[in-house]
Coordinates of C-alpha atoms and ligand atoms in Angstrom, one line a residue:
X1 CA 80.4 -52.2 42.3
X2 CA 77.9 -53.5 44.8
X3 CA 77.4 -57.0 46.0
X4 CA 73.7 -57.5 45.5
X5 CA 71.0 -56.3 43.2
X6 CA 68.9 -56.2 46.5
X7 CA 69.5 -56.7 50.1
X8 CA 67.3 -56.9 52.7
X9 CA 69.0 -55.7 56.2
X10 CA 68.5 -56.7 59.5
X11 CA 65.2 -59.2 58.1
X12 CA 63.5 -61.3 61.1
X13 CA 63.2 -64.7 59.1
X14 CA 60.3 -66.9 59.3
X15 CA 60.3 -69.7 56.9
X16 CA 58.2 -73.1 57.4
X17 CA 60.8 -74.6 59.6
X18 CA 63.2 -72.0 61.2
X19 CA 63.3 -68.1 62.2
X20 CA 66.4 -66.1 62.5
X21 CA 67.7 -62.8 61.9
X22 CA 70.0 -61.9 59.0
X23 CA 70.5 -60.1 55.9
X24 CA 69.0 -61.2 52.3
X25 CA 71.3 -60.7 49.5
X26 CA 69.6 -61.0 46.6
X27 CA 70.9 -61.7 42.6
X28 CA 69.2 -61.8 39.2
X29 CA 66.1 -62.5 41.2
X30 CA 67.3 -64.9 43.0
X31 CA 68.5 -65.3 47.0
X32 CA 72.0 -65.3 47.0
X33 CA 73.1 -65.0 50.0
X34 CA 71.6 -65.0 54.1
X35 CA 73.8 -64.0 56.5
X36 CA 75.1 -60.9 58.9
X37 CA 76.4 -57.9 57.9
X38 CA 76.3 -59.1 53.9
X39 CA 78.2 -56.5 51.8
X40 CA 76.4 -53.8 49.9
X41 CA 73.2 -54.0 47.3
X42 CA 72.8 -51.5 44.2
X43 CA 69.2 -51.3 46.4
X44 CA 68.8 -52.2 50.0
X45 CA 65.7 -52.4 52.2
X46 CA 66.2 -51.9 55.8
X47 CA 63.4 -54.5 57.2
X48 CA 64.5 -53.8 61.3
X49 CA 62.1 -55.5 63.9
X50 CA 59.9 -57.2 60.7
X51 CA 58.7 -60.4 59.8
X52 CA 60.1 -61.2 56.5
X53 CA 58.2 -64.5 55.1
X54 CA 58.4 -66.1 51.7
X55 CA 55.4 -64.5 49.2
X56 CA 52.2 -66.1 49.4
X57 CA 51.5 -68.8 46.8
X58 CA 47.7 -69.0 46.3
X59 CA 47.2 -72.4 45.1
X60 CA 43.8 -72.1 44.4
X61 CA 42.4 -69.0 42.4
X62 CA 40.2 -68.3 39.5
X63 CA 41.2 -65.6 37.0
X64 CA 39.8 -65.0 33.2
X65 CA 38.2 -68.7 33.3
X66 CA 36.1 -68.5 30.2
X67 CA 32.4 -69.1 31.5
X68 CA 29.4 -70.7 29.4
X69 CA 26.6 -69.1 31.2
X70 CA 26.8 -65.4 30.5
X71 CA 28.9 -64.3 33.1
X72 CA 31.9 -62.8 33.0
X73 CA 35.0 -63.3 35.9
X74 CA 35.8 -59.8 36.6
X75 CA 39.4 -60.2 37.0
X76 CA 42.1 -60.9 34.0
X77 CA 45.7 -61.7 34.8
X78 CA 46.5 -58.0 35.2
X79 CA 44.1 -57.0 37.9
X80 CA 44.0 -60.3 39.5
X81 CA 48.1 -60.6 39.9
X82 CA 47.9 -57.0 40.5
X83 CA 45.9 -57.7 43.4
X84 CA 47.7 -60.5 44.7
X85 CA 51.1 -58.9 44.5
X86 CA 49.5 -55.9 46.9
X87 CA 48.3 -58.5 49.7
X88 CA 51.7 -60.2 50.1
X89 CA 51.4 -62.6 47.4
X90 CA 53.7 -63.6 44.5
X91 CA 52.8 -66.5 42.8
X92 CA 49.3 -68.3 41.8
X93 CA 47.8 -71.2 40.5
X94 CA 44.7 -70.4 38.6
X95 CA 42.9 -73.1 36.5
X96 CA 42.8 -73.9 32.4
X97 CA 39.3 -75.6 32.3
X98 CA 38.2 -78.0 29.9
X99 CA 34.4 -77.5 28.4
X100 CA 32.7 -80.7 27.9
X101 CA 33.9 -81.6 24.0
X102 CA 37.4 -79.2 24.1
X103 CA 40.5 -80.8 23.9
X104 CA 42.4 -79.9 27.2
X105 CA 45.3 -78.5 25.2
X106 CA 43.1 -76.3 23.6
X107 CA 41.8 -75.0 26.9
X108 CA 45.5 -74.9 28.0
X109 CA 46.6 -72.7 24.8
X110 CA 43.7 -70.4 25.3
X111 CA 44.7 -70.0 28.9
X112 CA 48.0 -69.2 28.2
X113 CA 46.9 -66.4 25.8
X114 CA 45.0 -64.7 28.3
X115 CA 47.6 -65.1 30.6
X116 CA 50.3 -63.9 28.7
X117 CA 51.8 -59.9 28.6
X118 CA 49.6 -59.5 32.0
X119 CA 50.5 -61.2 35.2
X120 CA 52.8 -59.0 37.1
X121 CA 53.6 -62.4 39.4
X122 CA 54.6 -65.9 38.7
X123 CA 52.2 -68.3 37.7
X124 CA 51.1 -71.6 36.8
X125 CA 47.9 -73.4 35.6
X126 CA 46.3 -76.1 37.1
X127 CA 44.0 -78.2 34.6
X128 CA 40.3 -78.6 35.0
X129 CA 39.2 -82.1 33.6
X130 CA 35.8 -82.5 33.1
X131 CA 35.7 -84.5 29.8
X132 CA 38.2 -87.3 30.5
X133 CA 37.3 -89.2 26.8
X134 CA 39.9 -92.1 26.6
X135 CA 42.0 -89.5 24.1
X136 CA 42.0 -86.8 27.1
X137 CA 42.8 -89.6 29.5
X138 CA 45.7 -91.7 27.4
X139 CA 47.6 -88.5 25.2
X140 CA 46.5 -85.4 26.5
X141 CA 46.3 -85.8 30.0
X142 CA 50.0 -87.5 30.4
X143 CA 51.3 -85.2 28.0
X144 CA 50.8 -82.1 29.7
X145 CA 51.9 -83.3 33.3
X146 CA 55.0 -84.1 31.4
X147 CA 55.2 -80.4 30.1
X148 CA 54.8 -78.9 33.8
X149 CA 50.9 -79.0 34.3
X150 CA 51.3 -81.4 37.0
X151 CA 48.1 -81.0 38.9
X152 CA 44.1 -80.8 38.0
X153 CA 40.7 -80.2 39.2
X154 CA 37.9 -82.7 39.0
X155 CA 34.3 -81.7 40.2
X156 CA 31.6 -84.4 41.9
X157 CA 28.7 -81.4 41.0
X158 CA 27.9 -78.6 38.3
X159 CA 26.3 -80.2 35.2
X160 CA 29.3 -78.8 32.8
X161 CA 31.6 -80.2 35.0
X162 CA 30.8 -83.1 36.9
X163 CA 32.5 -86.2 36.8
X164 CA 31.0 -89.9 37.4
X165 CA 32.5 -92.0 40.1
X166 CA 33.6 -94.2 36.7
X167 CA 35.1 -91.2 35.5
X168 CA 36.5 -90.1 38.6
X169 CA 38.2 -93.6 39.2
X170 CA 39.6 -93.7 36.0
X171 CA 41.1 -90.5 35.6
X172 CA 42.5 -91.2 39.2
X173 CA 44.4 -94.2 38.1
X174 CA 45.8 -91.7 35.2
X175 CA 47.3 -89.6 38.2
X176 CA 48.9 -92.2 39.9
X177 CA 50.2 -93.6 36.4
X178 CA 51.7 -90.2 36.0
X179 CA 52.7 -88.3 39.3
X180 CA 50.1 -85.7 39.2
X181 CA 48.5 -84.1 42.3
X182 CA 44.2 -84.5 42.3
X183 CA 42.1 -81.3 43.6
X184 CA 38.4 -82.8 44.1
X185 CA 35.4 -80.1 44.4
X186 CA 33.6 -82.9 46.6
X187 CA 29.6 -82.2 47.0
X188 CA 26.7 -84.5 46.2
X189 CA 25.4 -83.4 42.9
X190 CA 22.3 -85.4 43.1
X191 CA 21.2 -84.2 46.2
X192 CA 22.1 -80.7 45.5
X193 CA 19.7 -80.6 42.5
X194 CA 17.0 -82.5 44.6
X195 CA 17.2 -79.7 47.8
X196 CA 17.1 -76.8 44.9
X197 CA 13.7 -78.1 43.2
X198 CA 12.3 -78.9 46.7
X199 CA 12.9 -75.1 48.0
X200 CA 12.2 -73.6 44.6
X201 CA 9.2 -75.3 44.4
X202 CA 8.8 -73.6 48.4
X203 CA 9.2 -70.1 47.1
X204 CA 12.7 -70.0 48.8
X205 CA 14.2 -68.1 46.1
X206 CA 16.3 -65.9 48.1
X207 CA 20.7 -66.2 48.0
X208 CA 20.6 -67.8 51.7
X209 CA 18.6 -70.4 50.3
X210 CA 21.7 -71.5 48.7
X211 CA 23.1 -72.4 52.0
X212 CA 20.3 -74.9 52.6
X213 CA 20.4 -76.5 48.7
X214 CA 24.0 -77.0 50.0
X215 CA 24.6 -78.6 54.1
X216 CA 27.1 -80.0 55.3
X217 CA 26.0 -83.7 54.6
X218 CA 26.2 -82.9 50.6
X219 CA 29.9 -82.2 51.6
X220 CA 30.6 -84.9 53.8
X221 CA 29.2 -87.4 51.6
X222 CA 31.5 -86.5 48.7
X223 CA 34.5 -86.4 50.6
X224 CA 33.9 -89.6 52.2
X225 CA 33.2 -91.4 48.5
X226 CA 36.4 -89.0 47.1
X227 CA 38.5 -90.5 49.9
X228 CA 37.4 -94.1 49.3
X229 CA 37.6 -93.7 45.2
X230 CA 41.2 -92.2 46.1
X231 CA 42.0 -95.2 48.8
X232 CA 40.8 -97.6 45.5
X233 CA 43.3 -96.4 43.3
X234 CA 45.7 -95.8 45.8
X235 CA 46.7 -92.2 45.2
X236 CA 46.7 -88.9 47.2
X237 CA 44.1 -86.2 46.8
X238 CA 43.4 -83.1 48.3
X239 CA 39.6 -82.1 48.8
X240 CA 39.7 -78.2 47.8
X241 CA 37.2 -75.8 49.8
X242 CA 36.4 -77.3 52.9
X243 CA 33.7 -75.8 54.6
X244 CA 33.2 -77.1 58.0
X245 CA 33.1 -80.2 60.6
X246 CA 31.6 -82.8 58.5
X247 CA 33.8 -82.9 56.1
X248 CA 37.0 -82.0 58.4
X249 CA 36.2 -85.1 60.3
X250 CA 36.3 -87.1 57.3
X251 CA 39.6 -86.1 56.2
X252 CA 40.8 -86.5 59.9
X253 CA 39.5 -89.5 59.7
X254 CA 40.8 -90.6 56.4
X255 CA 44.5 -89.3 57.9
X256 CA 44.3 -91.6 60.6
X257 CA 43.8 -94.5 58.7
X258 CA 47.6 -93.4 56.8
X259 CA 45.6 -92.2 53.7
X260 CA 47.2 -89.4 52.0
X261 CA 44.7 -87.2 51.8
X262 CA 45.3 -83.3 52.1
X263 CA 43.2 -80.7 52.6
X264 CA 42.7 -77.0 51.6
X265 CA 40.7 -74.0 53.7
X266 CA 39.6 -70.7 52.6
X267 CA 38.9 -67.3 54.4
X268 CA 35.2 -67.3 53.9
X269 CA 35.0 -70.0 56.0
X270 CA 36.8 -68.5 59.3
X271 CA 35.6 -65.2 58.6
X272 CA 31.9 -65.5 57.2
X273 CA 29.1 -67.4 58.3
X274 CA 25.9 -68.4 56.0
X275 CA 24.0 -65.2 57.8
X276 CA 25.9 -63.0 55.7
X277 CA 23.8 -64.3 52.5
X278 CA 20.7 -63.3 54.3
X279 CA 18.1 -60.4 53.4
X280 CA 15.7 -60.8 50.9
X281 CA 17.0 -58.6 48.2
X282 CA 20.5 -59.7 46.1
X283 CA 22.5 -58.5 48.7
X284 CA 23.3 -62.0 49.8
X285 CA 24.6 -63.1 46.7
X286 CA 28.0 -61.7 47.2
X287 CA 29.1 -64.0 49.7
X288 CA 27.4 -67.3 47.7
X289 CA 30.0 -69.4 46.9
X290 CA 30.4 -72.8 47.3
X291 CA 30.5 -75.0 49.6
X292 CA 28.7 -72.2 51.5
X293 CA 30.1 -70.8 54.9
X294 CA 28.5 -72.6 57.5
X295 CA 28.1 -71.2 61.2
X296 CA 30.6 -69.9 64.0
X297 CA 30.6 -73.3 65.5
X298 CA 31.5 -74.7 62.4
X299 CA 34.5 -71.7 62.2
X300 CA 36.1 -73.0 64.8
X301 CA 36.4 -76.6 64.0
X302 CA 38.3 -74.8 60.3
X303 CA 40.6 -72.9 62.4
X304 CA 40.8 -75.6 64.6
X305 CA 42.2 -77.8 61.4
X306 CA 44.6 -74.7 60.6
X307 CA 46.4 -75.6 63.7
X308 CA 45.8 -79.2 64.2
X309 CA 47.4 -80.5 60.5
X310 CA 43.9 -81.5 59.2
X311 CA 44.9 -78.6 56.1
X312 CA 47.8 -78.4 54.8
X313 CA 47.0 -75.5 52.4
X314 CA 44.9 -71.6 53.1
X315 CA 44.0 -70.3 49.5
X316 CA 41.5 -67.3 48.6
X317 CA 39.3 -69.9 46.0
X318 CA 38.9 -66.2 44.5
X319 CA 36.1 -66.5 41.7
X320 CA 35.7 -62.9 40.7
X321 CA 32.0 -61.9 39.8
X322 CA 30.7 -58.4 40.3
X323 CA 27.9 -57.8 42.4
X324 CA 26.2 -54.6 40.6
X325 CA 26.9 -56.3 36.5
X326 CA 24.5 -58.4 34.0
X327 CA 27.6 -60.2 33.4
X328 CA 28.2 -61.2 37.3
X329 CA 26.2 -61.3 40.5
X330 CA 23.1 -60.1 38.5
X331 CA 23.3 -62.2 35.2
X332 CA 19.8 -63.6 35.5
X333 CA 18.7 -60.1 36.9
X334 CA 17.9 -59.0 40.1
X335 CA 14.8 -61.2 40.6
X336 CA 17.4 -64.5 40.3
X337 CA 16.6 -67.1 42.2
X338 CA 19.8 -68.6 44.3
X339 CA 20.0 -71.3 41.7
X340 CA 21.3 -68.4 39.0
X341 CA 23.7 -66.9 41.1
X342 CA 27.3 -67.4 40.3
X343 CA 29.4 -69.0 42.7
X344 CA 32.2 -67.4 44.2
X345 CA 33.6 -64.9 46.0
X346 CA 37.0 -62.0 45.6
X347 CA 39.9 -62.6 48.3
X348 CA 43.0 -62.6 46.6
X349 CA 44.5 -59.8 48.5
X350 CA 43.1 -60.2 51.3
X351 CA 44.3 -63.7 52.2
X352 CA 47.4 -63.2 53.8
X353 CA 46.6 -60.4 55.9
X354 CA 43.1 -61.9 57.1
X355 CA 45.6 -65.2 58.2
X356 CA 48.3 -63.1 59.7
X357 CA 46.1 -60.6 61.8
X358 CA 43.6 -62.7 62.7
X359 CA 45.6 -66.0 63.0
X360 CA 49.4 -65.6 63.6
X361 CA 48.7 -61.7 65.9
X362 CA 46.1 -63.9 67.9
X363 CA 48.3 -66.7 68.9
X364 CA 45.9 -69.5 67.2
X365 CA 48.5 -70.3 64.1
X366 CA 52.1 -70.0 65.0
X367 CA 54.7 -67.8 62.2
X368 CA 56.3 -71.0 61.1
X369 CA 52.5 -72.5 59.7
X370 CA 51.3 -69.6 58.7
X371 CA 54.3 -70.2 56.2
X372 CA 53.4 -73.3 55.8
X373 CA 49.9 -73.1 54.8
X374 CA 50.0 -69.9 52.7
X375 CA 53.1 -71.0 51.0
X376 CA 55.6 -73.9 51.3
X377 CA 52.4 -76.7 51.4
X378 CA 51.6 -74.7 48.0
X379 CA 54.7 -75.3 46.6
X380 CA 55.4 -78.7 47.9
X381 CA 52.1 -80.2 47.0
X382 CA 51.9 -78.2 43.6
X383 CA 56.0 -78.9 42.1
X384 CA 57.1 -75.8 43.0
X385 CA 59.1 -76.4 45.6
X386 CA 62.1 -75.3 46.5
X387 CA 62.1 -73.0 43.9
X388 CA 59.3 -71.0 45.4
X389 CA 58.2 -71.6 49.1
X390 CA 60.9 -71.0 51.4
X391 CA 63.4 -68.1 52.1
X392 CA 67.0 -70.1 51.2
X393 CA 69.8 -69.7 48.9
X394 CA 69.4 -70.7 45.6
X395 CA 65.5 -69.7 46.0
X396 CA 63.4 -66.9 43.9
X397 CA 63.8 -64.1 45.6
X398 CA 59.5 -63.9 46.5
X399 CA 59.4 -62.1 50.0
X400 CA 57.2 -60.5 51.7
X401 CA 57.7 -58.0 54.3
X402 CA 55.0 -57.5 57.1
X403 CA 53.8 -53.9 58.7
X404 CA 52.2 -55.5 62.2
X405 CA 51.8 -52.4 63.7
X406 CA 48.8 -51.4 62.0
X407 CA 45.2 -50.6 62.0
X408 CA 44.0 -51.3 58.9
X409 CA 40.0 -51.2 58.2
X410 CA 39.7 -53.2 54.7
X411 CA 37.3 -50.8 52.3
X412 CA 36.7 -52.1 48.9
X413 CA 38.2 -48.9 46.9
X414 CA 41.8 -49.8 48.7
X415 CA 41.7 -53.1 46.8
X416 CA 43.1 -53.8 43.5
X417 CA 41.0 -56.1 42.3
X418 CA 38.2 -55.4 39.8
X419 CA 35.5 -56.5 41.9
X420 CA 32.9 -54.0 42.9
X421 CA 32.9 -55.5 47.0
X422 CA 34.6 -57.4 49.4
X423 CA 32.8 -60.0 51.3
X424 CA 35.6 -58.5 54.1
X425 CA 34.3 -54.4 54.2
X426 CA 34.5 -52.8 57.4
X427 CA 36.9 -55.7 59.0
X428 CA 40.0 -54.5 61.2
X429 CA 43.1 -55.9 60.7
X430 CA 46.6 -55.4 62.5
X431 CA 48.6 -56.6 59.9
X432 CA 48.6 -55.5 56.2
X433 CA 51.7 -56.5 53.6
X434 CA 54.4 -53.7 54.3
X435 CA 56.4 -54.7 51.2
X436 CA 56.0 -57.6 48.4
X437 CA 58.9 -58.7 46.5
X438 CA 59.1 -60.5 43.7
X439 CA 61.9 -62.2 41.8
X440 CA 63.6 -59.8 43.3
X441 CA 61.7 -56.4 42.2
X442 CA 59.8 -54.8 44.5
X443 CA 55.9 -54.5 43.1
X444 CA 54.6 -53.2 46.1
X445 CA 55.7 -51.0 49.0
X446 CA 54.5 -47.7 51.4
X447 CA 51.3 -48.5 49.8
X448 CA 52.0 -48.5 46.1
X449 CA 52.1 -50.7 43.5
X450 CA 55.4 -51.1 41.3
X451 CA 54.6 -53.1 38.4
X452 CA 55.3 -53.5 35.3
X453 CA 52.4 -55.5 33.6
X454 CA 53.3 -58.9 31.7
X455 CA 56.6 -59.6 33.9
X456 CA 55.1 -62.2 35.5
X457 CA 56.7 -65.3 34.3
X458 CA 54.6 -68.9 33.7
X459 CA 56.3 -71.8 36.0
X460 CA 56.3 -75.2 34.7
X461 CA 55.5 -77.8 37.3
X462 CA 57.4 -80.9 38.7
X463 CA 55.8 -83.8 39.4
X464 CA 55.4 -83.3 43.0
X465 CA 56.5 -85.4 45.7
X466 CA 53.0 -85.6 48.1
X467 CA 51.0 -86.7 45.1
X468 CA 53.2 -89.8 44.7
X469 CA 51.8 -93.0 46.7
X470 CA 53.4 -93.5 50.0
X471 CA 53.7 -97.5 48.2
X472 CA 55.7 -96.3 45.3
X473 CA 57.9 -93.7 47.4
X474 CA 62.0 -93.7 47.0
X475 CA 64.1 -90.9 47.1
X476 CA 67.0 -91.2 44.6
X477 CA 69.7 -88.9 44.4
X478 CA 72.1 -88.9 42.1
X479 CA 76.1 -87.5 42.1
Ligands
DUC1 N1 34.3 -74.0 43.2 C1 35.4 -73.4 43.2 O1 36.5 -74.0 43.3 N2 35.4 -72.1 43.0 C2 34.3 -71.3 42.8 C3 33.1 -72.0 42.8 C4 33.2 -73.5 43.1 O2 32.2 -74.2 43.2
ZN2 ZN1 35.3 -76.0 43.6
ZN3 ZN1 37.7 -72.5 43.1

């Protein structure tokens, strides 16, 4: 009778804090045990002169969000955990959205039905509030942080979206009531709408003009007004997407003053600049998204912030829209003007390798924050944590095992995802997930996917412990 369901010999460790070399014993999904020479496993992996990190939690990812506008997100919780489970990644956080007049449970019930009998990884939902009536704000809203949905959205631009700064304040001083952790989508809606009538009214139709209807002030402005709403009501946020220097200085900034303010960066903006929405044809519009990516300068000041402490989180933000479909890229045909292109881009499986090659293989992020960023912040700042997040006893057993010795050139047809391009194609990478474990199963290994669609279990959220004001802050432990 053998020890372990699974163990993972000779594993070099990396987890937010430590590295070491040992064995993983792993039981009912769980980590059991770390340690030398750990008896035998029904299974056993032998991960010999590997890095062995805790799975990737993308914290920010869109999947099956029902749209209002024609298009279509071309990833479900199949394809889109499928995906993530083959680039090292084993839990996400994708987002029920609230339409203008829906009761947030009901946008929470619908998203569990799509959800349901097709992740192949853990998940939970943030919320999206964009109707925060004084019923949403007063019932619904506490009432689902209490059931585990302990985080949520808010967006300072989109019409079907947007918040007030009334609104914003308000539903802010709901979070602090109740423990919940505050994503803010921070750009200028006004000024946004007044740069797209001024260049459409220019003829600049083309997808790069959605790079100018969008700078860097639009951005900066937002997160300067998020972070004094926030400072107000005295309760963290975290400004999602950041795009470049303007607003990294203002988080800096906001940091040095002791706010709690967290930020969150995304691969398109280390890896893609606004050139690559250029041409005058659609072809641009696979890498709009938004903010947009900004310039190499503006690159370095993101990785820069990787390094420095100025993010805490690296998620994909993947929004799933084919290029070549009436229901994606191309939903207002392929005459659109960049005001009718959807925003977003695919990068779910490609997250973690893009960081590891490109950051941890260079030298620029060390093992121990690439850990953090991709995966213990997640958890932490999300109420995950320490059930997902780290590589200890007591821990799912969500691992990921890297191949660093490798050449990989990412093509579109290797991915999973049901998107018909990467904004990545062509790159060279010399690190690609070798092996993704989760709960203890093994969905992906020698370049194969193991799953078995629908065992992907929802995770209820904590409250967590970085969205509670530094003021109201006590640790209590009982026993
Ligand atoms: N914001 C997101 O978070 N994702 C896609 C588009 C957007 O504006
Ligand atoms: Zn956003
Ligand atoms: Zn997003």
């Amino acid at each position: 009778m053998d020890d372990f369901d699974l163990v993972v010999r000779n594993a070099h460790v990396v987890t937010a804090a430590d590295e070491f070399d040992c064995d993983i014993g792993i039981r009912e999904g769980v980590i059991a045990a770390l340690g030398r020479d750990l008896p035998s496993g029904r299974k056993e992996i032998d991960a010999a002169g590997r890095y062995v990190m805790p799975g990737g939690i993308d914290g920010h990812c869109h999947l099956d969000q029902p749209m209002n506008d024609g298009t279509k997100m071309a990833d479900d919780f199949y394809s889109g955990t499928l995906s993530a489970a083959c680039g090292g990644t084993t839990t996400v956080l994708p987002f029920a959205c609230q339409f203008k007049g829906q009761s947030l449970r009901a946008a929470v019930d619908d998203y569990h039905a799509r959800a349901g009998g097709k992740a192949v990884i853990d998940y939970a939902f943030h919320l999206i509030v964009s109707d925060p009536t004084p019923d949403v704000l007063n019932r619904e809203l506490p009432e689902l942080i209490a059931e585990g949905y302990t985080s949520f959205k808010i967006y300072m631009t989109y019409d079907d979206l947007k918040l007030n700064d009334r609104q914003i304040l308000e539903t802010l001083a709901v979070a602090r009531r109740e423990g919940a952790m505050v994503m803010i989508h921070a750009e200028n809606t006004d000024c946004i709408a007044w740069l797209t009538e001024q260049l459409l009214a220019a003829g600049h139709t083309a997808p790069r003009f959605h790079a100018a209807s969008r700078p860097m002030l639009v951005e900066r402005e937002a997160t300067h007004r998020a972070i004094s709403l926030s400072e107000l009501v005295d309760v963290p946020v975290l400004i999602v997407h950041v795009s470049g220097r303007e607003a990294v200085e203002q988080i800096r900034w906001a940091q040095g003053r002791g706010l709690q303010v967290y930020g969150e960066t995304c691969p398109q903006y280390l890896f893609l600049t606004s050139e690559h929405l250029e041409g005058d044809d659609l072809h641009g519009a696979k890498c709009v998204c938004s903010p947009p990516p900004r310039d190499k300068a503006n690159q370095k000041v993101v990785w820069d912030g990787l390094e420095n402490g100025v993010f805490q989180i690296f998620s994909s933000d993947h929004a799933p829209f084919r290029f070549d479909d009436p229901q994606g890229k191309k939903v207002a045909g392929e005459d659109a003007s960049f005001d009718q292109i959807p925003n977003g881009i695919p990068g779910l499986e490609t997250r973690m390798a893009l960081l590891f090659s490109e950051g941890v293989l260079t030298g620029r992020i060390d093992p121990q924050n690439f850990v953090a960023l991709t995966s213990t912040n997640v958890a932490r700042l999300y109420g995950l944590y320490p059930r997902k997040g780290s590589i200890a006893v007591g821990c799912d057993a969500d691992i990921v095992i890297w191949d660093t010795n490798v050449d990989v050139t990412i093509r579109n047809e290797m991915l999973h995802h049901n998107v018909d391009y990467t904004p990545y194609e062509g790159m060279h990478l010399k690190a690609w997930p070798g092996v993704t474990i989760s709960r203890g199963e093994v969905v992906w290994a020698n370049g194969r996917a193991q799953v078995q669609k629908g065992r992907g279990r929802f995770l209820e959220c904590s409250k967590p412990l970085p969205a509670r004001p530094k003021s109201e802050r006590k640790l209590v432990r009982e026993g």
